Amino acid sequence: MSGEGDDGGREHRGSGGWETVLTDEAYAVTPGSEWRSELYRVASAQFTRAADAIGLPDDLRERLQEPRRSLVVNFPVRRDSGEVEEFTGYRVQHTLVMGPTKGGIRLAPGVSLGECAALAMWMTYKCALLGLPFGGAKGGVRCDPNRLSAGEIERLMRRYTAEISPIIGPDRDIGAPDMATGEREMSWIMDTYSQSVGQAVPEIVTGKPVVLGGTEGRRTATGMGVVFTIEAVLAHLEWEVAGKKVVVQGVGNVGATVALELQRRGAKIVGVADVAGGLHNDDGIDIEALLEHQAQNRFIRGFDGADEIGKTEVLEAPCDILVPAALECQITGENAGALDTKLVVEGANGPTTPEADAILSRRGIPVVPDILANSGGVTVSYYEWAQGVQREQWSADDVAERLELAMHDATKRVLAANNHSGDWRTAAFSIALERVAQASALRAIYP
Ligand code: NAD
């Protein structure tokens, strides 16, 4: 969206649509600039490709791209030293037409309004692709979790929950784990919200421990979903999983499950990386031993069974399947030409920039997009929420079977929608966007 008018003025959202007015340069705000971030640029480019592909009417474009509701909060947290430090947190709800909103909460130094807006947009289309009754949301607190103690993180999570409580609720907006948050943080959010309303409200978050109303299978759901998607895509390509060389960037919740489960299916994990560095062994890395080493040493460096390599360099290691499962914008215009893989499967959200997409497409390397590949997490989150609302507890087998069916079905729909161009991202986005556009048009404009 361009903000500059030809005459040096600014576009202005007037009653009759967009018009250009002269404004004081110091106070001028470019429409849409609230969300400006690299990740929002990436998400918007993907959205636009899908909107063009399905011929989305102009009046729906802005409505289905920009978030409906955003909250920015500043709040104090007492450090262990006794000093008080100020933190900034966000919660962005992308669309309110599909049901309650749903999305993770992350702790990371780069968390911003624009990043949350992009991630919330992806959540909307991920839920729509899987047919889940949610709109997308995302939130987080800008901080370096590696420099905070457990007590400090607890106080931060509880205060953040209290700050965003005006816009969350089990039927309004439901949280979930994301980068650097897990069962422990979800327990604190659930407790804080429950204390404020005077009764236990387990459905306020998903990804809780089972004893607090969590579901079997949520911890590994995103990684298992990636694996089920890989199985379905490989079946389509008439490839075997066994014997394939795989590189996984990120050995956290998502990456560790993907590496372990693909190895159990006979694949060879030849490269891995975490925030502190990467490892490479063309004969395969013993992932069970690696995860034990990581549990004892926090990071994977120092593991005996592989050579050290850079955490980004690992993306260029020769393999059949590359799974970026760490963070966004890792495959870019700079390194896409150097990838030595036959297939990219996005475990992380937004790991591939539009420039990289174009290069990979030219090189004939297909990309299984994040909104499909990592949607197992929100799918099992939906199962958890549904069990909570109905006061039910499903078995681990029940959850796993439903997830496998859901992932195989969604993958088949994306592959079937895309016989011509080989662009699975636009195919997935288009299916999802059509669904949200239809709902939005049917609900029409209030009042
Ligand atoms: P996590 O915090 O559990 O793990 C992240 C991993 O990435 C860690 O091993 C970390 O060391 C590594 N990492 C961080 N920065 C890195 C860098 N610069 N280079 C290499 N490795 C780096 O997080 P997670 O929950 O596994 O999430 C990973 C990605 O998957 C994120 O993009 C997240 O949004 C996405 N995702 C997570 C879920 C979920 O259920 N957890 C669901 C959908 C999508």
CSV table of C-alpha atoms and ligand atoms in Angstrom, one decimal:
chain,number,residue,atom,x,y,z
A,1,MET,CA,0.0,0.0,0.0
A,2,SER,CA,1.5,3.3,-1.0
A,3,GLY,CA,1.2,6.1,1.4
A,4,GLU,CA,2.7,9.0,-0.6
A,5,GLY,CA,0.5,11.1,-2.8
A,6,ASP,CA,2.0,12.5,-6.0
A,7,ASP,CA,1.9,16.0,-4.6
A,8,GLY,CA,3.9,15.2,-1.5
A,9,GLY,CA,0.8,14.8,0.7
A,10,ARG,CA,-0.6,11.7,2.3
A,11,GLU,CA,-3.4,9.4,1.5
A,12,HIS,CA,-6.2,9.9,3.9
A,13,ARG,CA,-9.1,7.5,4.7
A,14,GLY,CA,-12.0,9.9,4.2
A,15,SER,CA,-15.8,9.2,4.1
A,16,GLY,CA,-15.7,8.9,0.4
A,17,GLY,CA,-12.7,6.5,0.3
A,18,TRP,CA,-9.1,7.4,-0.2
A,19,GLU,CA,-8.2,10.9,-0.9
A,20,THR,CA,-5.0,12.9,-0.7
A,21,VAL,CA,-4.6,15.8,1.7
A,22,LEU,CA,-1.6,17.9,2.6
A,23,THR,CA,-0.6,17.2,6.2
A,24,ASP,CA,2.1,18.4,8.5
A,25,GLU,CA,5.1,16.2,7.7
A,26,ALA,CA,5.8,15.7,11.5
A,27,TYR,CA,2.3,14.3,12.2
A,28,ALA,CA,1.6,12.5,8.9
A,29,VAL,CA,0.7,8.8,9.3
A,30,THR,CA,0.8,6.5,6.3
A,31,PRO,CA,-2.3,4.3,6.2
A,32,GLY,CA,-1.3,0.8,7.2
A,33,SER,CA,2.0,1.8,8.6
A,34,GLU,CA,1.0,0.6,12.0
A,35,TRP,CA,1.8,-2.9,10.9
A,36,ARG,CA,5.1,-2.1,9.1
A,37,SER,CA,7.6,-4.9,9.7
A,38,GLU,CA,9.5,-7.3,7.5
A,39,LEU,CA,7.1,-10.1,8.5
A,40,TYR,CA,4.0,-8.1,7.7
A,41,ARG,CA,5.5,-7.4,4.3
A,42,VAL,CA,6.0,-11.1,3.7
A,43,ALA,CA,2.5,-12.0,4.9
A,44,SER,CA,0.9,-9.2,2.8
A,45,ALA,CA,2.7,-10.3,-0.4
A,46,GLN,CA,1.4,-13.9,0.1
A,47,PHE,CA,-2.1,-12.5,0.8
A,48,THR,CA,-2.0,-10.4,-2.4
A,49,ARG,CA,-0.9,-13.3,-4.6
A,50,ALA,CA,-3.9,-15.4,-3.3
A,51,ALA,CA,-6.3,-12.4,-3.5
A,52,ASP,CA,-5.3,-11.9,-7.1
A,53,ALA,CA,-5.6,-15.7,-7.8
A,54,ILE,CA,-9.2,-15.8,-6.6
A,55,GLY,CA,-10.1,-12.3,-7.9
A,56,LEU,CA,-11.0,-11.0,-4.4
A,57,PRO,CA,-13.1,-7.9,-4.6
A,58,ASP,CA,-11.3,-4.6,-3.6
A,59,ASP,CA,-13.6,-3.9,-0.7
A,60,LEU,CA,-12.6,-7.2,1.0
A,61,ARG,CA,-8.9,-6.9,0.4
A,62,GLU,CA,-8.1,-4.4,3.1
A,63,ARG,CA,-10.6,-5.9,5.5
A,64,LEU,CA,-9.2,-9.4,5.2
A,65,GLN,CA,-5.5,-8.3,5.3
A,66,GLU,CA,-5.3,-5.8,8.1
A,67,PRO,CA,-6.1,-6.9,11.7
A,68,ARG,CA,-9.4,-5.9,13.2
A,69,ARG,CA,-8.3,-5.3,16.8
A,70,SER,CA,-4.8,-4.6,18.3
A,71,LEU,CA,-3.8,-3.9,21.8
A,72,VAL,CA,-0.3,-2.6,22.9
A,73,VAL,CA,0.4,-2.7,26.6
A,74,ASN,CA,3.4,-1.4,28.7
A,75,PHE,CA,3.7,-2.8,32.1
A,76,PRO,CA,6.2,-3.1,35.0
A,77,VAL,CA,7.8,-6.3,36.2
A,78,ARG,CA,9.9,-6.7,39.4
A,79,ARG,CA,13.2,-8.3,38.6
A,80,ASP,CA,14.9,-10.7,41.1
A,81,SER,CA,17.3,-7.9,42.0
A,82,GLY,CA,14.4,-5.8,43.2
A,83,GLU,CA,14.6,-3.4,40.3
A,84,VAL,CA,11.5,-2.7,38.3
A,85,GLU,CA,11.7,-3.0,34.5
A,86,GLU,CA,9.1,-1.9,32.0
A,87,PHE,CA,8.1,-4.3,29.2
A,88,THR,CA,5.9,-3.9,26.1
A,89,GLY,CA,3.4,-6.6,25.0
A,90,TYR,CA,0.9,-7.0,22.2
A,91,ARG,CA,-2.2,-8.9,21.3
A,92,VAL,CA,-3.6,-8.7,17.8
A,93,GLN,CA,-6.9,-10.2,16.6
A,94,HIS,CA,-6.9,-10.5,12.9
A,95,THR,CA,-10.5,-11.4,12.0
A,96,LEU,CA,-13.6,-11.6,14.2
A,97,VAL,CA,-15.9,-13.1,11.6
A,98,MET,CA,-15.0,-16.8,11.9
A,99,GLY,CA,-15.6,-17.3,15.7
A,100,PRO,CA,-13.3,-16.6,18.7
A,101,THR,CA,-9.8,-15.7,17.8
A,102,LYS,CA,-6.9,-18.1,18.5
A,103,GLY,CA,-3.2,-17.8,18.5
A,104,GLY,CA,0.1,-18.2,20.3
A,105,ILE,CA,2.0,-16.0,22.7
A,106,ARG,CA,5.7,-15.6,22.2
A,107,LEU,CA,8.6,-14.2,24.2
A,108,ALA,CA,11.3,-12.9,21.9
A,109,PRO,CA,13.5,-9.7,21.4
A,110,GLY,CA,11.9,-9.0,18.0
A,111,VAL,CA,8.2,-9.1,19.1
A,112,SER,CA,6.4,-6.0,17.6
A,113,LEU,CA,3.0,-4.9,16.5
A,114,GLY,CA,3.8,-5.6,12.9
A,115,GLU,CA,5.2,-9.1,13.7
A,116,CYS,CA,2.1,-10.0,15.7
A,117,ALA,CA,-0.2,-8.6,12.9
A,118,ALA,CA,1.5,-10.9,10.3
A,119,LEU,CA,1.4,-13.9,12.5
A,120,ALA,CA,-2.3,-13.2,13.4
A,121,MET,CA,-3.0,-13.0,9.6
A,122,TRP,CA,-1.4,-16.4,9.0
A,123,MET,CA,-3.4,-17.9,11.9
A,124,THR,CA,-6.6,-16.8,10.3
A,125,TYR,CA,-5.8,-18.5,7.1
A,126,LYS,CA,-4.3,-21.6,8.8
A,127,CYS,CA,-7.6,-22.1,10.8
A,128,ALA,CA,-9.6,-21.5,7.6
A,129,LEU,CA,-7.6,-24.0,5.6
A,130,LEU,CA,-8.2,-26.7,8.3
A,131,GLY,CA,-11.8,-25.7,8.7
A,132,LEU,CA,-11.5,-24.7,12.4
A,133,PRO,CA,-14.1,-22.3,13.9
A,134,PHE,CA,-11.5,-19.6,14.8
A,135,GLY,CA,-10.1,-16.3,13.5
A,136,GLY,CA,-6.4,-15.7,13.9
A,137,ALA,CA,-4.7,-13.9,16.7
A,138,LYS,CA,-1.1,-13.5,18.0
A,139,GLY,CA,0.6,-11.9,20.9
A,140,GLY,CA,3.7,-11.7,22.9
A,141,VAL,CA,6.1,-9.7,25.0
A,142,ARG,CA,9.3,-8.1,23.7
A,143,CYS,CA,12.1,-9.5,25.9
A,144,ASP,CA,15.0,-11.9,25.8
A,145,PRO,CA,13.7,-14.9,27.7
A,146,ASN,CA,17.2,-16.4,28.0
A,147,ARG,CA,18.1,-13.5,30.3
A,148,LEU,CA,15.1,-13.9,32.6
A,149,SER,CA,14.7,-16.3,35.6
A,150,ALA,CA,11.7,-18.6,36.0
A,151,GLY,CA,10.3,-16.3,38.6
A,152,GLU,CA,10.7,-13.2,36.4
A,153,ILE,CA,9.0,-15.0,33.5
A,154,GLU,CA,6.1,-16.0,35.8
A,155,ARG,CA,5.6,-12.4,36.9
A,156,LEU,CA,5.9,-11.1,33.4
A,157,MET,CA,3.4,-13.7,32.0
A,158,ARG,CA,0.9,-13.0,34.8
A,159,ARG,CA,1.0,-9.2,34.4
A,160,TYR,CA,0.8,-9.5,30.6
A,161,THR,CA,-2.3,-11.7,31.0
A,162,ALA,CA,-3.9,-9.2,33.3
A,163,GLU,CA,-3.1,-6.4,30.8
A,164,ILE,CA,-4.7,-8.1,27.8
A,165,SER,CA,-7.6,-9.5,29.8
A,166,PRO,CA,-10.1,-6.9,28.5
A,167,ILE,CA,-9.9,-8.5,25.0
A,168,ILE,CA,-9.4,-12.2,25.8
A,169,GLY,CA,-11.8,-14.9,27.0
A,170,PRO,CA,-12.6,-18.5,26.3
A,171,ASP,CA,-15.2,-17.4,23.7
A,172,ARG,CA,-13.4,-14.3,22.6
A,173,ASP,CA,-9.7,-15.0,22.2
A,174,ILE,CA,-7.8,-18.0,23.3
A,175,GLY,CA,-4.0,-18.2,23.8
A,176,ALA,CA,-1.5,-20.9,23.0
A,177,PRO,CA,2.3,-21.6,23.2
A,178,ASP,CA,4.7,-20.2,20.7
A,179,MET,CA,8.4,-19.3,20.8
A,180,ALA,CA,9.8,-19.7,24.3
A,181,THR,CA,6.4,-20.4,25.9
A,182,GLY,CA,5.0,-23.9,26.8
A,183,GLU,CA,2.9,-25.7,29.3
A,184,ARG,CA,4.4,-23.8,32.3
A,185,GLU,CA,3.5,-20.4,30.8
A,186,MET,CA,0.0,-21.6,29.8
A,187,SER,CA,-0.6,-22.8,33.4
A,188,TRP,CA,0.3,-19.3,34.7
A,189,ILE,CA,-2.0,-17.6,32.1
A,190,MET,CA,-4.9,-20.0,32.9
A,191,ASP,CA,-4.4,-19.4,36.7
A,192,THR,CA,-4.2,-15.6,36.3
A,193,TYR,CA,-7.3,-15.3,34.2
A,194,SER,CA,-9.2,-17.8,36.4
A,195,GLN,CA,-8.2,-15.8,39.6
A,196,SER,CA,-9.6,-12.7,38.0
A,197,VAL,CA,-13.0,-14.2,37.2
A,198,GLY,CA,-13.3,-16.3,40.4
A,199,GLN,CA,-13.5,-19.8,38.8
A,200,ALA,CA,-11.3,-22.1,36.8
A,201,VAL,CA,-11.4,-21.3,33.0
A,202,PRO,CA,-9.2,-23.9,31.4
A,203,GLU,CA,-10.4,-23.0,27.9
A,204,ILE,CA,-8.7,-19.6,28.1
A,205,VAL,CA,-5.5,-21.2,26.7
A,206,THR,CA,-4.5,-24.3,24.9
A,207,GLY,CA,-1.2,-26.2,25.3
A,208,LYS,CA,-1.8,-26.6,29.1
A,209,PRO,CA,-0.6,-29.6,31.0
A,210,VAL,CA,-3.1,-32.5,30.8
A,211,VAL,CA,-3.9,-32.3,34.5
A,212,LEU,CA,-5.1,-28.7,34.1
A,213,GLY,CA,-7.5,-29.6,31.2
A,214,GLY,CA,-4.9,-29.9,28.5
A,215,THR,CA,-5.1,-32.5,25.8
A,216,GLU,CA,-3.1,-35.6,25.1
A,217,GLY,CA,-0.8,-34.9,22.1
A,218,ARG,CA,-0.6,-31.1,22.1
A,219,ARG,CA,3.0,-30.9,23.0
A,220,THR,CA,4.1,-32.8,19.9
A,221,ALA,CA,1.1,-31.7,17.7
A,222,THR,CA,2.8,-29.1,15.5
A,223,GLY,CA,5.8,-31.4,14.8
A,224,MET,CA,3.6,-34.4,14.2
A,225,GLY,CA,1.5,-32.3,11.8
A,226,VAL,CA,4.7,-31.4,9.9
A,227,VAL,CA,5.5,-35.1,9.7
A,228,PHE,CA,2.0,-36.1,8.5
A,229,THR,CA,2.2,-33.4,5.9
A,230,ILE,CA,5.6,-34.6,4.7
A,231,GLU,CA,4.2,-38.1,4.4
A,232,ALA,CA,1.2,-36.9,2.3
A,233,VAL,CA,3.4,-34.8,0.0
A,234,LEU,CA,5.9,-37.6,-0.4
A,235,ALA,CA,3.2,-40.0,-1.3
A,236,HIS,CA,2.0,-37.5,-3.9
A,237,LEU,CA,5.5,-37.3,-5.3
A,238,GLU,CA,5.9,-41.1,-5.1
A,239,TRP,CA,8.9,-40.8,-2.8
A,240,GLU,CA,9.7,-42.9,0.3
A,241,VAL,CA,10.5,-41.2,3.6
A,242,ALA,CA,13.0,-43.9,4.5
A,243,GLY,CA,16.5,-43.0,3.3
A,244,LYS,CA,15.7,-39.3,2.7
A,245,LYS,CA,18.3,-36.8,3.9
A,246,VAL,CA,16.8,-34.1,6.1
A,247,VAL,CA,18.0,-30.8,7.6
A,248,VAL,CA,16.0,-29.3,10.4
A,249,GLN,CA,16.8,-25.7,11.6
A,250,GLY,CA,15.5,-25.3,15.2
A,251,VAL,CA,15.5,-28.0,17.8
A,252,GLY,CA,12.6,-26.7,19.9
A,253,ASN,CA,9.1,-27.8,20.3
A,254,VAL,CA,8.5,-28.2,16.5
A,255,GLY,CA,12.0,-29.1,15.2
A,256,ALA,CA,12.8,-31.7,17.8
A,257,THR,CA,9.6,-33.6,17.1
A,258,VAL,CA,10.1,-33.4,13.4
A,259,ALA,CA,13.7,-34.6,13.6
A,260,LEU,CA,12.9,-37.5,16.0
A,261,GLU,CA,9.8,-38.7,14.2
A,262,LEU,CA,11.4,-38.6,10.7
A,263,GLN,CA,14.4,-40.5,12.0
A,264,ARG,CA,12.0,-43.1,13.5
A,265,ARG,CA,10.5,-43.4,10.0
A,266,GLY,CA,13.9,-44.1,8.5
A,267,ALA,CA,15.0,-40.7,7.3
A,268,LYS,CA,18.6,-39.6,7.9
A,269,ILE,CA,18.9,-36.2,9.8
A,270,VAL,CA,22.1,-34.8,8.4
A,271,GLY,CA,21.9,-31.2,9.7
A,272,VAL,CA,20.3,-29.5,12.7
A,273,ALA,CA,20.7,-26.0,14.3
A,274,ASP,CA,19.6,-24.0,17.3
A,275,VAL,CA,20.1,-20.4,18.3
A,276,ALA,CA,23.7,-21.1,19.4
A,277,GLY,CA,24.9,-23.0,16.3
A,278,GLY,CA,24.5,-25.9,13.9
A,279,LEU,CA,25.7,-29.5,13.5
A,280,HIS,CA,26.3,-31.5,10.3
A,281,ASN,CA,26.9,-35.2,9.7
A,282,ASP,CA,26.2,-36.6,6.2
A,283,ASP,CA,25.9,-40.1,7.7
A,284,GLY,CA,23.1,-38.9,10.0
A,285,ILE,CA,22.9,-37.5,13.5
A,286,ASP,CA,21.5,-39.7,16.4
A,287,ILE,CA,18.6,-37.5,17.3
A,288,GLU,CA,17.7,-39.3,20.6
A,289,ALA,CA,21.3,-38.9,21.8
A,290,LEU,CA,21.3,-35.2,20.6
A,291,LEU,CA,18.1,-34.4,22.6
A,292,GLU,CA,19.6,-36.0,25.7
A,293,HIS,CA,22.7,-33.8,25.2
A,294,GLN,CA,20.4,-30.8,24.7
A,295,ALA,CA,18.4,-31.6,27.9
A,296,GLN,CA,21.6,-31.6,29.9
A,297,ASN,CA,23.4,-28.7,28.2
A,298,ARG,CA,20.5,-26.5,27.1
A,299,PHE,CA,22.1,-26.1,23.6
A,300,ILE,CA,23.2,-28.7,21.0
A,301,ARG,CA,26.7,-27.4,20.6
A,302,GLY,CA,29.4,-29.7,22.0
A,303,PHE,CA,27.5,-32.9,20.8
A,304,ASP,CA,30.1,-35.5,19.8
A,305,GLY,CA,28.4,-37.1,16.8
A,306,ALA,CA,28.6,-34.3,14.2
A,307,ASP,CA,30.7,-31.4,12.9
A,308,GLU,CA,29.9,-27.8,13.9
A,309,ILE,CA,28.4,-25.5,11.3
A,310,GLY,CA,26.7,-22.1,11.3
A,311,LYS,CA,23.1,-21.9,12.3
A,312,THR,CA,22.1,-20.3,9.0
A,313,GLU,CA,24.8,-22.2,7.0
A,314,VAL,CA,23.0,-25.4,7.9
A,315,LEU,CA,20.2,-24.4,5.5
A,316,GLU,CA,22.6,-24.9,2.6
A,317,ALA,CA,23.7,-28.4,3.6
A,318,PRO,CA,22.9,-31.0,0.9
A,319,CYS,CA,19.6,-32.8,1.7
A,320,ASP,CA,16.3,-34.0,0.1
A,321,ILE,CA,14.0,-32.2,2.6
A,322,LEU,CA,14.8,-28.9,4.3
A,323,VAL,CA,12.6,-28.1,7.4
A,324,PRO,CA,13.1,-24.5,8.7
A,325,ALA,CA,11.5,-24.9,12.2
A,326,ALA,CA,13.2,-22.0,14.1
A,327,LEU,CA,12.0,-18.6,13.1
A,328,GLU,CA,10.9,-16.3,10.3
A,329,CYS,CA,12.8,-14.9,7.3
A,330,GLN,CA,15.6,-17.5,7.2
A,331,ILE,CA,15.4,-18.4,3.5
A,332,THR,CA,15.8,-15.1,1.6
A,333,GLY,CA,16.9,-13.6,-1.7
A,334,GLU,CA,20.4,-13.9,-0.4
A,335,ASN,CA,20.6,-17.7,0.3
A,336,ALA,CA,17.7,-19.2,-1.7
A,337,GLY,CA,20.0,-19.7,-4.7
A,338,ALA,CA,22.4,-21.7,-2.5
A,339,LEU,CA,20.0,-24.2,-1.0
A,340,ASP,CA,20.8,-27.8,-1.9
A,341,THR,CA,17.5,-29.5,-1.3
A,342,LYS,CA,14.6,-31.0,-3.4
A,343,LEU,CA,11.8,-29.8,-1.1
A,344,VAL,CA,11.2,-27.2,1.6
A,345,VAL,CA,8.7,-27.8,4.3
A,346,GLU,CA,7.9,-24.8,6.6
A,347,GLY,CA,7.8,-25.8,10.2
A,348,ALA,CA,8.3,-22.2,11.4
A,349,ASN,CA,5.9,-19.4,10.5
A,350,GLY,CA,7.1,-17.2,7.7
A,351,PRO,CA,10.6,-18.7,7.2
A,352,THR,CA,10.7,-17.9,3.4
A,353,THR,CA,10.6,-14.4,2.0
A,354,PRO,CA,8.7,-13.6,-1.3
A,355,GLU,CA,12.1,-13.0,-3.0
A,356,ALA,CA,13.2,-16.5,-1.9
A,357,ASP,CA,9.9,-18.0,-3.1
A,358,ALA,CA,10.5,-16.6,-6.6
A,359,ILE,CA,14.0,-18.1,-6.7
A,360,LEU,CA,12.9,-21.5,-5.4
A,361,SER,CA,10.1,-21.6,-7.9
A,362,ARG,CA,12.5,-20.8,-10.7
A,363,ARG,CA,14.8,-23.6,-9.4
A,364,GLY,CA,11.9,-26.1,-9.3
A,365,ILE,CA,12.1,-26.6,-5.5
A,366,PRO,CA,8.6,-26.8,-4.2
A,367,VAL,CA,7.7,-25.2,-0.8
A,368,VAL,CA,5.1,-26.8,1.5
A,369,PRO,CA,3.8,-23.6,3.2
A,370,ASP,CA,3.6,-22.9,6.9
A,371,ILE,CA,-0.2,-22.4,6.9
A,372,LEU,CA,-0.5,-26.0,5.9
A,373,ALA,CA,2.7,-27.7,7.3
A,374,ASN,CA,2.6,-26.3,10.8
A,375,SER,CA,-1.2,-26.2,11.2
A,376,GLY,CA,-1.2,-29.4,13.4
A,377,GLY,CA,-0.6,-27.2,16.4
A,378,VAL,CA,-3.7,-25.2,16.1
A,379,THR,CA,-5.7,-28.2,15.0
A,380,VAL,CA,-4.9,-30.1,18.3
A,381,SER,CA,-5.4,-26.8,20.1
A,382,TYR,CA,-8.9,-26.8,18.7
A,383,TYR,CA,-9.4,-30.4,20.0
A,384,GLU,CA,-8.2,-29.2,23.4
A,385,TRP,CA,-10.6,-26.2,23.4
A,386,ALA,CA,-13.5,-28.4,22.3
A,387,GLN,CA,-12.7,-31.0,25.0
A,388,GLY,CA,-12.6,-28.2,27.6
A,389,VAL,CA,-15.9,-26.7,26.5
A,390,GLN,CA,-17.6,-30.2,26.5
A,391,ARG,CA,-15.7,-31.3,29.7
A,392,GLU,CA,-14.4,-34.4,27.8
A,393,GLN,CA,-11.0,-36.1,27.7
A,394,TRP,CA,-10.0,-37.8,24.5
A,395,SER,CA,-7.3,-40.5,24.4
A,396,ALA,CA,-3.9,-40.0,22.9
A,397,ASP,CA,-4.7,-42.4,20.0
A,398,ASP,CA,-8.0,-40.6,19.3
A,399,VAL,CA,-6.1,-37.2,19.1
A,400,ALA,CA,-3.3,-38.7,16.9
A,401,GLU,CA,-5.8,-40.4,14.5
A,402,ARG,CA,-7.9,-37.2,14.1
A,403,LEU,CA,-4.7,-35.1,13.5
A,404,GLU,CA,-3.3,-37.5,10.9
A,405,LEU,CA,-6.7,-37.5,9.0
A,406,ALA,CA,-7.0,-33.7,9.2
A,407,MET,CA,-3.4,-33.1,7.9
A,408,HIS,CA,-3.6,-35.7,5.1
A,409,ASP,CA,-7.0,-34.3,4.0
A,410,ALA,CA,-5.8,-30.6,4.1
A,411,THR,CA,-2.6,-31.6,2.2
A,412,LYS,CA,-4.6,-33.5,-0.5
A,413,ARG,CA,-6.9,-30.5,-1.0
A,414,VAL,CA,-3.9,-28.1,-1.5
A,415,LEU,CA,-2.2,-30.5,-3.9
A,416,ALA,CA,-5.4,-31.1,-5.8
A,417,ALA,CA,-6.0,-27.3,-6.1
A,418,ASN,CA,-2.6,-26.8,-7.6
A,419,ASN,CA,-2.1,-29.1,-10.6
A,420,HIS,CA,-0.8,-26.3,-12.8
A,421,SER,CA,1.5,-23.8,-11.2
A,422,GLY,CA,3.4,-25.8,-8.5
A,423,ASP,CA,2.8,-22.9,-6.1
A,424,TRP,CA,1.5,-24.7,-3.1
A,425,ARG,CA,1.6,-21.5,-1.0
A,426,THR,CA,-0.8,-19.6,-3.2
A,427,ALA,CA,-3.0,-22.7,-3.5
A,428,ALA,CA,-3.3,-23.1,0.3
A,429,PHE,CA,-3.8,-19.4,0.9
A,430,SER,CA,-6.5,-19.3,-1.8
A,431,ILE,CA,-8.6,-22.1,-0.4
A,432,ALA,CA,-8.4,-20.4,3.0
A,433,LEU,CA,-9.0,-16.9,1.7
A,434,GLU,CA,-12.1,-18.0,-0.2
A,435,ARG,CA,-13.6,-19.4,3.0
A,436,VAL,CA,-13.0,-16.3,5.0
A,437,ALA,CA,-14.1,-14.0,2.2
A,438,GLN,CA,-17.4,-16.0,1.9
A,439,ALA,CA,-18.1,-15.7,5.6
A,440,SER,CA,-17.2,-12.1,5.7
A,441,ALA,CA,-19.5,-11.3,2.7
A,442,LEU,CA,-22.3,-13.3,4.3
A,443,ARG,CA,-22.0,-11.4,7.6
A,444,ALA,CA,-21.9,-8.2,5.6
A,445,ILE,CA,-21.3,-4.8,7.2
A,446,TYR,CA,-22.5,-3.7,10.6
A,447,PRO,CA,-24.6,-1.7,11.1
B,1,NAD,P1,10.9,-23.1,20.5
B,1,NAD,O1,11.3,-21.8,21.2
B,1,NAD,O2,10.5,-24.3,21.2
B,1,NAD,O3,12.2,-23.5,19.5
B,1,NAD,C1,12.8,-22.7,18.7
B,1,NAD,C2,14.1,-23.3,18.2
B,1,NAD,O4,14.7,-22.5,17.3
B,1,NAD,C3,15.1,-23.4,19.4
B,1,NAD,O5,15.9,-24.6,19.2
B,1,NAD,C4,16.0,-22.2,19.2
B,1,NAD,O6,17.3,-22.4,19.8
B,1,NAD,C5,16.1,-22.2,17.7
B,1,NAD,N1,16.5,-20.9,17.1
B,1,NAD,C6,16.1,-19.7,17.5
B,1,NAD,N2,16.8,-18.7,16.8
B,1,NAD,C7,17.5,-19.4,15.9
B,1,NAD,C8,18.4,-19.0,14.8
B,1,NAD,N3,18.6,-17.7,14.6
B,1,NAD,N4,19.0,-20.0,14.1
B,1,NAD,C9,18.8,-21.3,14.3
B,1,NAD,N5,18.0,-21.7,15.3
B,1,NAD,C10,17.3,-20.8,16.1
B,1,NAD,O7,9.8,-22.6,19.4
B,1,NAD,P2,8.8,-23.5,18.6
B,1,NAD,O8,7.5,-23.5,19.4
B,1,NAD,O9,9.4,-24.8,18.2
B,1,NAD,O10,8.5,-22.6,17.3
B,1,NAD,C11,9.4,-22.6,16.2
B,1,NAD,C12,8.7,-22.0,15.0
B,1,NAD,O11,7.5,-22.8,14.8
B,1,NAD,C13,8.2,-20.6,15.2
B,1,NAD,O12,8.3,-19.9,14.0
B,1,NAD,C14,6.8,-20.7,15.7
B,1,NAD,O13,6.0,-19.6,15.4
B,1,NAD,C15,6.4,-21.9,14.8
B,1,NAD,N6,5.2,-22.6,15.3
B,1,NAD,C16,5.2,-23.2,16.5
B,1,NAD,C17,4.0,-23.8,17.0
B,1,NAD,C18,3.9,-24.5,18.3
B,1,NAD,O14,2.9,-25.2,18.6
B,1,NAD,N7,4.9,-24.4,19.2
B,1,NAD,C19,2.9,-23.9,16.1
B,1,NAD,C20,3.0,-23.4,14.8
B,1,NAD,C21,4.1,-22.7,14.4
